Amino acid sequence: MTDPRVLSQQLLDRLAGSGELTPVWSEAFAAVPRHQFIPDMIWTTHDAELVPLRRAENPQEWMQRVYGPAAVTVQVDDGHPLVPGRRGRYITSSASQPNVVVRMLDALDAQPGMRVLEIGTGTGYNAALLAHRLGGENVTSVEIDRDLAEHARRALATSGYPLAVITADGTRGYPPHAPYDRIMSTAAVQHVPYPWIAQTRPGGKILTPWGTHYHNGALVSFIVNRDGTAQGRIVGNVAFMFLRDQRIYASVDDEECDETTARKSQTTVTPYSVVGDYDASLAIGMKVPGCSVIVVPDPTVELTGTLWFVDPDTDSWANMHYQPHTCVYPIHQSGPRNLWDEVETAYHWWRQVGCPGPERWQIMITPEGQQVTLTETSALATTEWSIDPMSAVGPDHRDR
Ligand SMILES: C[S@@+](CC[C@H](N)C(=O)[O-])C[C@H]1O[C@@H](n2cnc3c(N)ncnc32)[C@H](O)[C@@H]1O
């Protein structure tokens, strides 16, 4: 089955059936042909590597993926595949999952007549949906990668949405078309670039995926205040690739991590508690800046593996070996930071303050930087701590 009209209708039915496609966006989803925005070569995952899938060689699979429920990878390794044999290691651009696209458009709360800046044009598909509803003259989209921007420009023009696609670093916004009523980033940030606030009119909104080294998974909606600050709350759970200059570079080479010389201890805190629990890992990420967590399952034994905690900036690492039917886990720590101790302390703190969920966090942006605070459920009274998790740089390559 390769008829795009049939597949598009199936996609609409799926989104409508799950309650995700609201009437406000259904017309745009029905009108914009997703396949016209996806390049002829996409990438799929095989044995932990990314391999090309060409439309000409397998039109059926290509079309199924384009209208499927998953994100479609359209670029790897910033356009220069790193693995010999033209295979890719990292996803650097993708057309996001359709249900995430619709959720974000809903959360953006853009009304006809509003002016919108999109950061991260990618394929141009999301920009076309915005243009369909708001008018192409009201939408500007910025893409850092020249080839992607060029592809999107062509696809938008061919599909009847010739809006302004700017090849530039979106962290600077796009001053010539400011002020905007809405800014929407389709790449994640660890800290919101201040130009986005400066270029949004008071009362306007900024919607962006937001994350820490430890936890990439929050959709944050900011309201811009008259005094040039912005106040954000978490409104959803999404995981996106980070903006190019905010990527997180964390990896682990277990041969270089010598457990015999590491500090040894043990814990009864389960791996699930600090990694699998969304609310806990969100809080740990806020409290333990610069620490990434990497799960390495043992491919030969079920439910067995190692959790790594790494901070490349200070050359610190910790690990926890896990296996089923145990309640005590061995810990090794090395480097100037005791990363496991920090994670465990943050986890106990999170429990002590009542296991707050995402709705309790507030993110304030001022010209001086970003502040994250834990608030009471309804009022915005702050509790005992406030930190700035904008310490880090470097790639995380997820995109949902
Ligand atoms: C998830 S994709 C965007 C999907 C896109 N909105 C679509 O509809 O296909 C994220 C995009 O952000 C772009 N990007 C990353 N850093 C950027 C930056 N600093 N400025 C502008 N674009 C950036 C990437 O090149 C990538 O194309």
Tab-separated table of C-alpha atoms in Angstrom, residues 1-390:
chain	number	residue	atom	x	y	z
A	1	MET	CA	0.000	0.000	0.000
A	2	THR	CA	1.652	3.243	-1.143
A	3	ASP	CA	-1.307	5.516	-1.855
A	4	PRO	CA	-0.561	8.619	0.261
A	5	ARG	CA	-4.233	9.642	0.392
A	6	VAL	CA	-5.192	6.354	2.030
A	7	LEU	CA	-2.233	6.388	4.404
A	8	SER	CA	-2.863	10.030	5.295
A	9	GLN	CA	-6.494	9.242	6.111
A	10	GLN	CA	-5.365	6.325	8.286
A	11	LEU	CA	-2.997	8.663	10.136
A	12	LEU	CA	-5.808	11.168	10.700
A	13	ASP	CA	-8.109	8.402	11.918
A	14	ARG	CA	-5.462	7.163	14.346
A	15	LEU	CA	-4.839	10.648	15.735
A	16	ALA	CA	-8.545	11.416	15.973
A	17	GLY	CA	-9.276	8.012	17.523
A	18	SER	CA	-6.748	8.588	20.288
A	19	GLY	CA	-8.272	12.004	20.988
A	20	GLU	CA	-5.034	13.759	20.068
A	21	LEU	CA	-6.196	15.506	16.905
A	22	THR	CA	-8.397	18.422	17.903
A	23	PRO	CA	-10.844	20.028	15.437
A	24	VAL	CA	-8.643	23.145	15.409
A	25	TRP	CA	-5.777	21.302	13.721
A	26	SER	CA	-7.562	18.530	11.842
A	27	GLU	CA	-8.091	20.594	8.694
A	28	ALA	CA	-4.403	21.470	8.488
A	29	PHE	CA	-3.415	17.830	9.041
A	30	ALA	CA	-5.817	16.742	6.310
A	31	ALA	CA	-4.582	19.386	3.870
A	32	VAL	CA	-0.780	19.191	4.240
A	33	PRO	CA	0.715	16.181	2.393
A	34	ARG	CA	3.369	14.851	4.792
A	35	HIS	CA	5.138	12.809	2.091
A	36	GLN	CA	5.975	15.947	0.107
A	37	PHE	CA	8.169	17.123	2.979
A	38	ILE	CA	10.129	13.936	3.613
A	39	PRO	CA	13.334	13.558	1.564
A	40	ASP	CA	13.675	10.538	-0.735
A	41	MET	CA	16.362	9.149	1.550
A	42	ILE	CA	15.450	8.524	5.180
A	43	TRP	CA	17.310	6.557	7.869
A	44	THR	CA	16.295	3.510	9.862
A	45	THR	CA	17.982	1.761	12.782
A	46	HIS	CA	19.784	-1.571	12.340
A	47	ASP	CA	22.101	-3.056	14.978
A	48	ALA	CA	22.467	0.296	16.741
A	49	GLU	CA	23.482	2.030	13.522
A	50	LEU	CA	21.499	4.229	11.160
A	51	VAL	CA	21.205	2.974	7.587
A	52	PRO	CA	19.667	4.718	4.570
A	53	LEU	CA	16.299	3.736	3.160
A	54	ARG	CA	15.766	5.082	-0.351
A	55	ARG	CA	12.298	5.727	-1.680
A	56	ALA	CA	13.263	4.489	-5.148
A	57	GLU	CA	14.472	1.154	-3.755
A	58	ASN	CA	11.604	0.491	-1.344
A	59	PRO	CA	8.674	2.860	-2.015
A	60	GLN	CA	6.275	0.856	0.113
A	61	GLU	CA	8.350	0.910	3.298
A	62	TRP	CA	9.302	4.550	2.705
A	63	MET	CA	5.648	5.618	2.436
A	64	GLN	CA	4.565	3.463	5.401
A	65	ARG	CA	7.199	5.086	7.563
A	66	VAL	CA	6.301	8.595	6.383
A	67	TYR	CA	2.687	8.088	7.499
A	68	GLY	CA	3.523	5.814	10.423
A	69	PRO	CA	3.349	6.688	14.128
A	70	ALA	CA	7.101	7.119	14.639
A	71	ALA	CA	9.496	9.986	13.954
A	72	VAL	CA	11.193	9.796	10.532
A	73	THR	CA	14.938	10.384	10.576
A	74	VAL	CA	15.947	12.643	7.707
A	75	GLN	CA	19.539	13.472	8.604
A	76	VAL	CA	22.351	11.799	10.554
A	77	ASP	CA	25.614	13.194	11.912
A	78	ASP	CA	24.871	16.708	10.645
A	79	GLY	CA	24.850	15.384	7.059
A	80	HIS	CA	28.223	13.567	7.244
A	81	PRO	CA	27.655	9.923	8.304
A	82	LEU	CA	30.319	8.945	10.825
A	83	VAL	CA	30.311	5.159	10.481
A	84	PRO	CA	32.266	3.658	7.559
A	85	GLY	CA	29.990	2.458	4.760
A	86	ARG	CA	27.816	5.610	4.914
A	87	ARG	CA	26.087	4.544	8.110
A	88	GLY	CA	25.061	7.043	10.715
A	89	ARG	CA	25.642	7.217	14.443
A	90	TYR	CA	23.463	10.115	15.636
A	91	ILE	CA	20.099	11.442	14.520
A	92	THR	CA	20.470	15.145	13.791
A	93	SER	CA	17.137	15.899	12.101
A	94	SER	CA	13.790	14.173	11.914
A	95	ALA	CA	10.143	14.773	11.164
A	96	SER	CA	8.687	14.333	14.640
A	97	GLN	CA	6.054	11.752	15.594
A	98	PRO	CA	2.697	12.980	14.269
A	99	ASN	CA	1.068	12.771	17.711
A	100	VAL	CA	3.852	14.893	19.199
A	101	VAL	CA	3.465	17.412	16.366
A	102	VAL	CA	-0.237	17.783	17.087
A	103	ARG	CA	0.266	17.967	20.847
A	104	MET	CA	2.815	20.728	20.452
A	105	LEU	CA	0.675	22.698	18.027
A	106	ASP	CA	-2.205	22.505	20.481
A	107	ALA	CA	-0.021	23.602	23.371
A	108	LEU	CA	1.299	26.522	21.311
A	109	ASP	CA	-2.172	28.029	21.379
A	110	ALA	CA	-1.636	30.030	18.186
A	111	GLN	CA	-4.682	31.843	16.835
A	112	PRO	CA	-5.236	33.019	13.253
A	113	GLY	CA	-3.530	36.364	12.679
A	114	MET	CA	-0.727	35.677	15.155
A	115	ARG	CA	2.893	35.853	14.060
A	116	VAL	CA	4.924	32.739	14.809
A	117	LEU	CA	8.634	31.963	14.746
A	118	GLU	CA	9.578	28.285	14.504
A	119	ILE	CA	13.090	27.214	15.491
A	120	GLY	CA	14.245	24.036	13.690
A	121	THR	CA	12.551	23.899	10.280
A	122	GLY	CA	13.780	20.348	9.558
A	123	THR	CA	11.570	19.017	6.757
A	124	GLY	CA	9.250	22.048	6.789
A	125	TYR	CA	6.214	19.893	7.648
A	126	ASN	CA	5.419	21.605	10.942
A	127	ALA	CA	5.923	25.033	9.344
A	128	ALA	CA	3.431	24.076	6.620
A	129	LEU	CA	0.830	23.086	9.235
A	130	LEU	CA	1.313	26.451	10.947
A	131	ALA	CA	1.109	28.268	7.604
A	132	HIS	CA	-2.081	26.447	6.663
A	133	ARG	CA	-3.827	27.751	9.780
A	134	LEU	CA	-2.167	31.148	10.280
A	135	GLY	CA	-1.178	32.165	6.755
A	136	GLY	CA	2.337	31.805	5.353
A	137	GLU	CA	3.011	35.529	5.788
A	138	ASN	CA	2.708	35.059	9.567
A	139	VAL	CA	5.178	32.193	9.864
A	140	THR	CA	8.976	32.411	9.898
A	141	SER	CA	11.093	29.310	10.363
A	142	VAL	CA	14.820	29.120	11.141
A	143	GLU	CA	17.018	26.098	10.366
A	144	ILE	CA	20.727	25.936	11.135
A	145	ASP	CA	21.570	23.367	8.452
A	146	ARG	CA	21.845	24.787	4.951
A	147	ASP	CA	20.857	21.593	3.084
A	148	LEU	CA	17.817	20.960	5.302
A	149	ALA	CA	16.696	24.578	4.947
A	150	GLU	CA	17.001	24.347	1.180
A	151	HIS	CA	14.996	21.110	1.069
A	152	ALA	CA	12.274	22.621	3.290
A	153	ARG	CA	12.078	25.794	1.191
A	154	ARG	CA	11.526	23.711	-1.960
A	155	ALA	CA	8.953	21.419	-0.305
A	156	LEU	CA	7.042	24.379	1.143
A	157	ALA	CA	6.952	26.171	-2.213
A	158	THR	CA	5.856	23.027	-4.086
A	159	SER	CA	3.091	22.376	-1.563
A	160	GLY	CA	1.760	25.928	-1.752
A	161	TYR	CA	3.214	27.325	1.509
A	162	PRO	CA	6.052	29.627	0.404
A	163	LEU	CA	6.915	31.026	3.851
A	164	ALA	CA	10.213	32.544	5.040
A	165	VAL	CA	12.757	29.818	5.843
A	166	ILE	CA	15.922	31.402	7.200
A	167	THR	CA	19.238	29.542	7.297
A	168	ALA	CA	20.691	30.711	10.606
A	169	ASP	CA	21.363	29.779	14.197
A	170	GLY	CA	17.924	29.874	15.816
A	171	THR	CA	19.349	30.640	19.255
A	172	ARG	CA	19.436	34.236	18.025
A	173	GLY	CA	15.765	34.158	17.002
A	174	TYR	CA	15.104	36.210	13.893
A	175	PRO	CA	14.955	39.951	14.738
A	176	PRO	CA	13.822	41.269	11.317
A	177	HIS	CA	10.363	39.681	11.720
A	178	ALA	CA	9.959	40.337	15.478
A	179	PRO	CA	7.948	40.815	17.598
A	180	TYR	CA	6.286	37.409	17.573
A	181	ASP	CA	3.133	36.302	19.344
A	182	ARG	CA	4.473	32.770	19.589
A	183	ILE	CA	7.875	31.121	19.356
A	184	MET	CA	7.972	27.369	19.000
A	185	SER	CA	11.179	25.377	19.096
A	186	THR	CA	11.195	21.867	17.656
A	187	ALA	CA	14.621	21.191	19.141
A	188	ALA	CA	15.178	20.913	22.902
A	189	VAL	CA	16.997	23.414	25.087
A	190	GLN	CA	18.755	23.181	28.409
A	191	HIS	CA	18.458	26.916	28.773
A	192	VAL	CA	16.201	29.201	26.791
A	193	PRO	CA	18.139	31.677	24.628
A	194	TYR	CA	17.297	35.183	25.838
A	195	PRO	CA	16.706	36.563	22.294
A	196	TRP	CA	13.546	34.431	22.180
A	197	ILE	CA	12.138	36.388	25.127
A	198	ALA	CA	13.320	39.721	23.753
A	199	GLN	CA	11.598	38.988	20.422
A	200	THR	CA	8.237	37.879	21.883
A	201	ARG	CA	5.651	40.518	22.663
A	202	PRO	CA	4.502	40.809	26.312
A	203	GLY	CA	1.773	38.253	26.913
A	204	GLY	CA	3.125	36.112	24.081
A	205	LYS	CA	4.186	32.485	24.533
A	206	ILE	CA	7.275	30.400	23.902
A	207	LEU	CA	6.896	26.634	23.642
A	208	THR	CA	9.953	24.438	23.731
A	209	PRO	CA	11.109	20.936	24.668
A	210	TRP	CA	13.407	21.374	27.653
A	211	GLY	CA	15.726	19.031	29.465
A	212	THR	CA	18.747	18.508	31.654
A	213	HIS	CA	21.722	16.195	31.202
A	214	TYR	CA	19.922	13.601	33.291
A	215	HIS	CA	16.403	13.966	31.978
A	216	ASN	CA	15.341	14.971	28.476
A	217	GLY	CA	11.597	14.921	28.475
A	218	ALA	CA	9.645	18.066	29.299
A	219	LEU	CA	7.616	20.374	27.092
A	220	VAL	CA	7.652	23.839	28.629
A	221	SER	CA	5.313	26.727	27.868
A	222	PHE	CA	6.598	30.182	28.836
A	223	ILE	CA	4.610	33.403	29.117
A	224	VAL	CA	6.596	36.539	28.414
A	225	ASN	CA	6.136	39.340	30.947
A	226	ARG	CA	6.219	43.083	30.382
A	227	ASP	CA	9.477	43.409	32.350
A	228	GLY	CA	11.405	41.239	29.902
A	229	THR	CA	11.235	38.048	31.962
A	230	ALA	CA	9.413	34.835	31.126
A	231	GLN	CA	7.817	32.260	33.367
A	232	GLY	CA	7.500	28.651	32.250
A	233	ARG	CA	5.577	25.581	33.359
A	234	ILE	CA	5.883	21.986	32.167
A	235	VAL	CA	2.872	21.129	30.023
A	236	GLY	CA	3.889	17.811	28.493
A	237	ASN	CA	6.308	14.939	28.223
A	238	VAL	CA	8.413	14.907	25.047
A	239	ALA	CA	12.025	13.989	24.227
A	240	PHE	CA	13.712	15.913	21.433
A	241	MET	CA	17.215	16.304	20.076
A	242	PHE	CA	18.897	19.369	21.577
A	243	LEU	CA	19.731	22.550	19.683
A	244	ARG	CA	23.094	22.145	18.016
A	245	ASP	CA	25.013	24.304	20.481
A	246	GLN	CA	23.285	22.797	23.526
A	247	ARG	CA	23.943	19.147	22.726
A	248	ILE	CA	25.033	16.853	25.525
A	249	TYR	CA	28.116	14.771	24.853
A	250	ALA	CA	28.112	11.877	27.281
A	251	SER	CA	29.309	8.374	26.606
A	252	VAL	CA	30.927	5.622	28.570
A	253	ASP	CA	33.931	3.455	27.789
A	254	ASP	CA	33.820	0.788	30.478
A	255	GLU	CA	37.390	-0.299	29.706
A	256	GLU	CA	38.603	3.114	30.823
A	257	CYS	CA	36.612	3.024	34.065
A	258	ASP	CA	38.711	1.031	36.500
A	259	GLU	CA	36.482	-0.381	39.217
A	260	THR	CA	39.430	-1.689	41.210
A	261	THR	CA	40.633	1.844	42.023
A	262	ALA	CA	37.129	3.354	42.373
A	263	ARG	CA	35.460	4.192	45.710
A	264	LYS	CA	33.091	1.350	46.601
A	265	SER	CA	29.772	1.394	48.437
A	266	GLN	CA	26.308	-0.049	48.084
A	267	THR	CA	22.713	1.115	47.990
A	268	THR	CA	19.202	-0.174	48.409
A	269	VAL	CA	17.733	2.450	46.063
A	270	THR	CA	16.521	0.556	42.986
A	271	PRO	CA	17.624	1.461	39.449
A	272	TYR	CA	13.980	2.040	38.489
A	273	SER	CA	13.622	4.678	41.216
A	274	VAL	CA	16.336	6.906	39.806
A	275	VAL	CA	15.901	6.246	36.083
A	276	GLY	CA	12.465	4.792	35.322
A	277	ASP	CA	10.363	7.126	37.454
A	278	TYR	CA	9.628	10.236	35.329
A	279	ASP	CA	8.978	12.552	38.274
A	280	ALA	CA	12.029	11.400	40.235
A	281	SER	CA	14.432	11.629	37.315
A	282	LEU	CA	13.079	15.070	36.409
A	283	ALA	CA	13.903	16.250	39.930
A	284	ILE	CA	17.310	14.522	39.975
A	285	GLY	CA	18.174	16.264	36.706
A	286	MET	CA	17.346	19.636	38.269
A	287	LYS	CA	19.418	18.946	41.364
A	288	VAL	CA	22.450	17.177	39.909
A	289	PRO	CA	23.600	19.419	37.041
A	290	GLY	CA	25.990	18.094	34.436
A	291	CYS	CA	25.329	14.420	35.283
A	292	SER	CA	24.137	12.152	32.454
A	293	VAL	CA	22.767	8.662	33.018
A	294	ILE	CA	23.378	5.826	30.568
A	295	VAL	CA	21.725	2.404	30.841
A	296	VAL	CA	23.767	-0.490	29.444
A	297	PRO	CA	21.759	-3.729	29.583
A	298	ASP	CA	23.637	-7.023	29.530
A	299	PRO	CA	22.576	-8.527	26.182
A	300	THR	CA	23.107	-12.065	27.462
A	301	VAL	CA	21.170	-11.957	30.759
A	302	GLU	CA	17.635	-10.602	31.131
A	303	LEU	CA	17.033	-7.688	33.541
A	304	THR	CA	20.750	-7.388	34.193
A	305	GLY	CA	23.078	-4.552	33.326
A	306	THR	CA	24.854	-1.419	34.484
A	307	LEU	CA	23.689	2.129	35.115
A	308	TRP	CA	26.398	4.692	34.457
A	309	PHE	CA	26.424	8.240	35.778
A	310	VAL	CA	28.941	10.443	33.988
A	311	ASP	CA	30.140	14.028	34.038
A	312	PRO	CA	32.752	14.449	31.290
A	313	ASP	CA	33.523	18.025	32.419
A	314	THR	CA	34.993	16.852	35.727
A	315	ASP	CA	35.996	13.400	34.531
A	316	SER	CA	33.728	11.829	37.163
A	317	TRP	CA	31.807	8.601	36.820
A	318	ALA	CA	29.824	6.200	38.947
A	319	ASN	CA	28.135	2.929	38.189
A	320	MET	CA	25.572	0.582	39.656
A	321	HIS	CA	25.341	-3.066	38.594
A	322	TYR	CA	21.804	-4.403	38.626
A	323	GLN	CA	20.222	-7.816	38.367
A	324	PRO	CA	16.858	-9.292	39.358
A	325	HIS	CA	15.990	-10.621	42.829
A	326	THR	CA	18.375	-8.405	44.749
A	327	CYS	CA	17.804	-5.470	47.055
A	328	VAL	CA	21.394	-4.306	47.516
A	329	TYR	CA	23.274	-2.876	44.557
A	330	PRO	CA	27.064	-2.359	44.418
A	331	ILE	CA	28.259	1.168	43.571
A	332	HIS	CA	31.617	2.390	42.221
A	333	GLN	CA	32.533	6.084	42.059
A	334	SER	CA	35.536	7.843	40.594
A	335	GLY	CA	36.651	11.420	39.971
A	336	PRO	CA	36.145	14.611	41.983
A	337	ARG	CA	32.348	14.238	42.102
A	338	ASN	CA	30.595	11.441	43.936
A	339	LEU	CA	27.916	11.225	41.291
A	340	TRP	CA	25.984	8.354	42.795
A	341	ASP	CA	25.890	10.057	46.205
A	342	GLU	CA	24.559	13.208	44.542
A	343	VAL	CA	21.897	11.249	42.655
A	344	GLU	CA	20.854	9.302	45.754
A	345	THR	CA	20.673	12.472	47.868
A	346	ALA	CA	18.538	14.174	45.213
A	347	TYR	CA	16.258	11.134	45.076
A	348	HIS	CA	15.747	11.114	48.869
A	349	TRP	CA	15.146	14.891	48.805
A	350	TRP	CA	12.480	14.409	46.120
A	351	ARG	CA	10.729	11.833	48.306
A	352	GLN	CA	10.990	14.008	51.414
A	353	VAL	CA	9.268	16.932	49.684
A	354	GLY	CA	6.351	14.723	48.647
A	355	CYS	CA	7.426	13.300	45.266
A	356	PRO	CA	6.546	16.417	43.260
A	357	GLY	CA	5.493	15.935	39.648
A	358	PRO	CA	6.195	18.099	36.604
A	359	GLU	CA	3.350	20.521	37.382
A	360	ARG	CA	5.244	21.732	40.459
A	361	TRP	CA	8.289	23.095	38.615
A	362	GLN	CA	8.625	26.655	37.447
A	363	ILE	CA	11.348	27.937	35.131
A	364	MET	CA	12.063	31.681	35.153
A	365	ILE	CA	14.109	33.354	32.436
A	366	THR	CA	15.639	36.776	32.968
A	367	PRO	CA	18.368	38.580	31.027
A	368	GLU	CA	20.782	37.161	33.638
A	369	GLY	CA	19.870	33.518	33.092
A	370	GLN	CA	17.517	30.740	34.063
A	371	GLN	CA	16.212	29.704	37.465
A	372	VAL	CA	14.309	26.553	38.259
A	373	THR	CA	12.181	26.418	41.399
A	374	LEU	CA	9.846	23.972	43.017
A	375	THR	CA	6.494	25.596	43.735
A	376	GLU	CA	3.457	24.738	45.803
A	377	THR	CA	0.820	23.046	43.670
A	378	SER	CA	-1.299	26.071	42.961
A	379	ALA	CA	0.468	29.142	44.340
A	380	LEU	CA	3.984	29.943	43.207
A	381	ALA	CA	5.554	29.986	46.681
A	382	THR	CA	9.030	28.516	46.471
A	383	THR	CA	10.556	25.879	48.698
A	384	GLU	CA	14.061	25.693	50.006
A	385	TRP	CA	16.138	25.471	46.902
A	386	SER	CA	16.619	27.057	43.581
A	387	ILE	CA	19.296	26.149	41.097
A	388	ASP	CA	20.560	27.013	37.704
A	389	PRO	CA	20.837	23.844	35.591
A	390	MET	CA	22.206	25.688	32.583
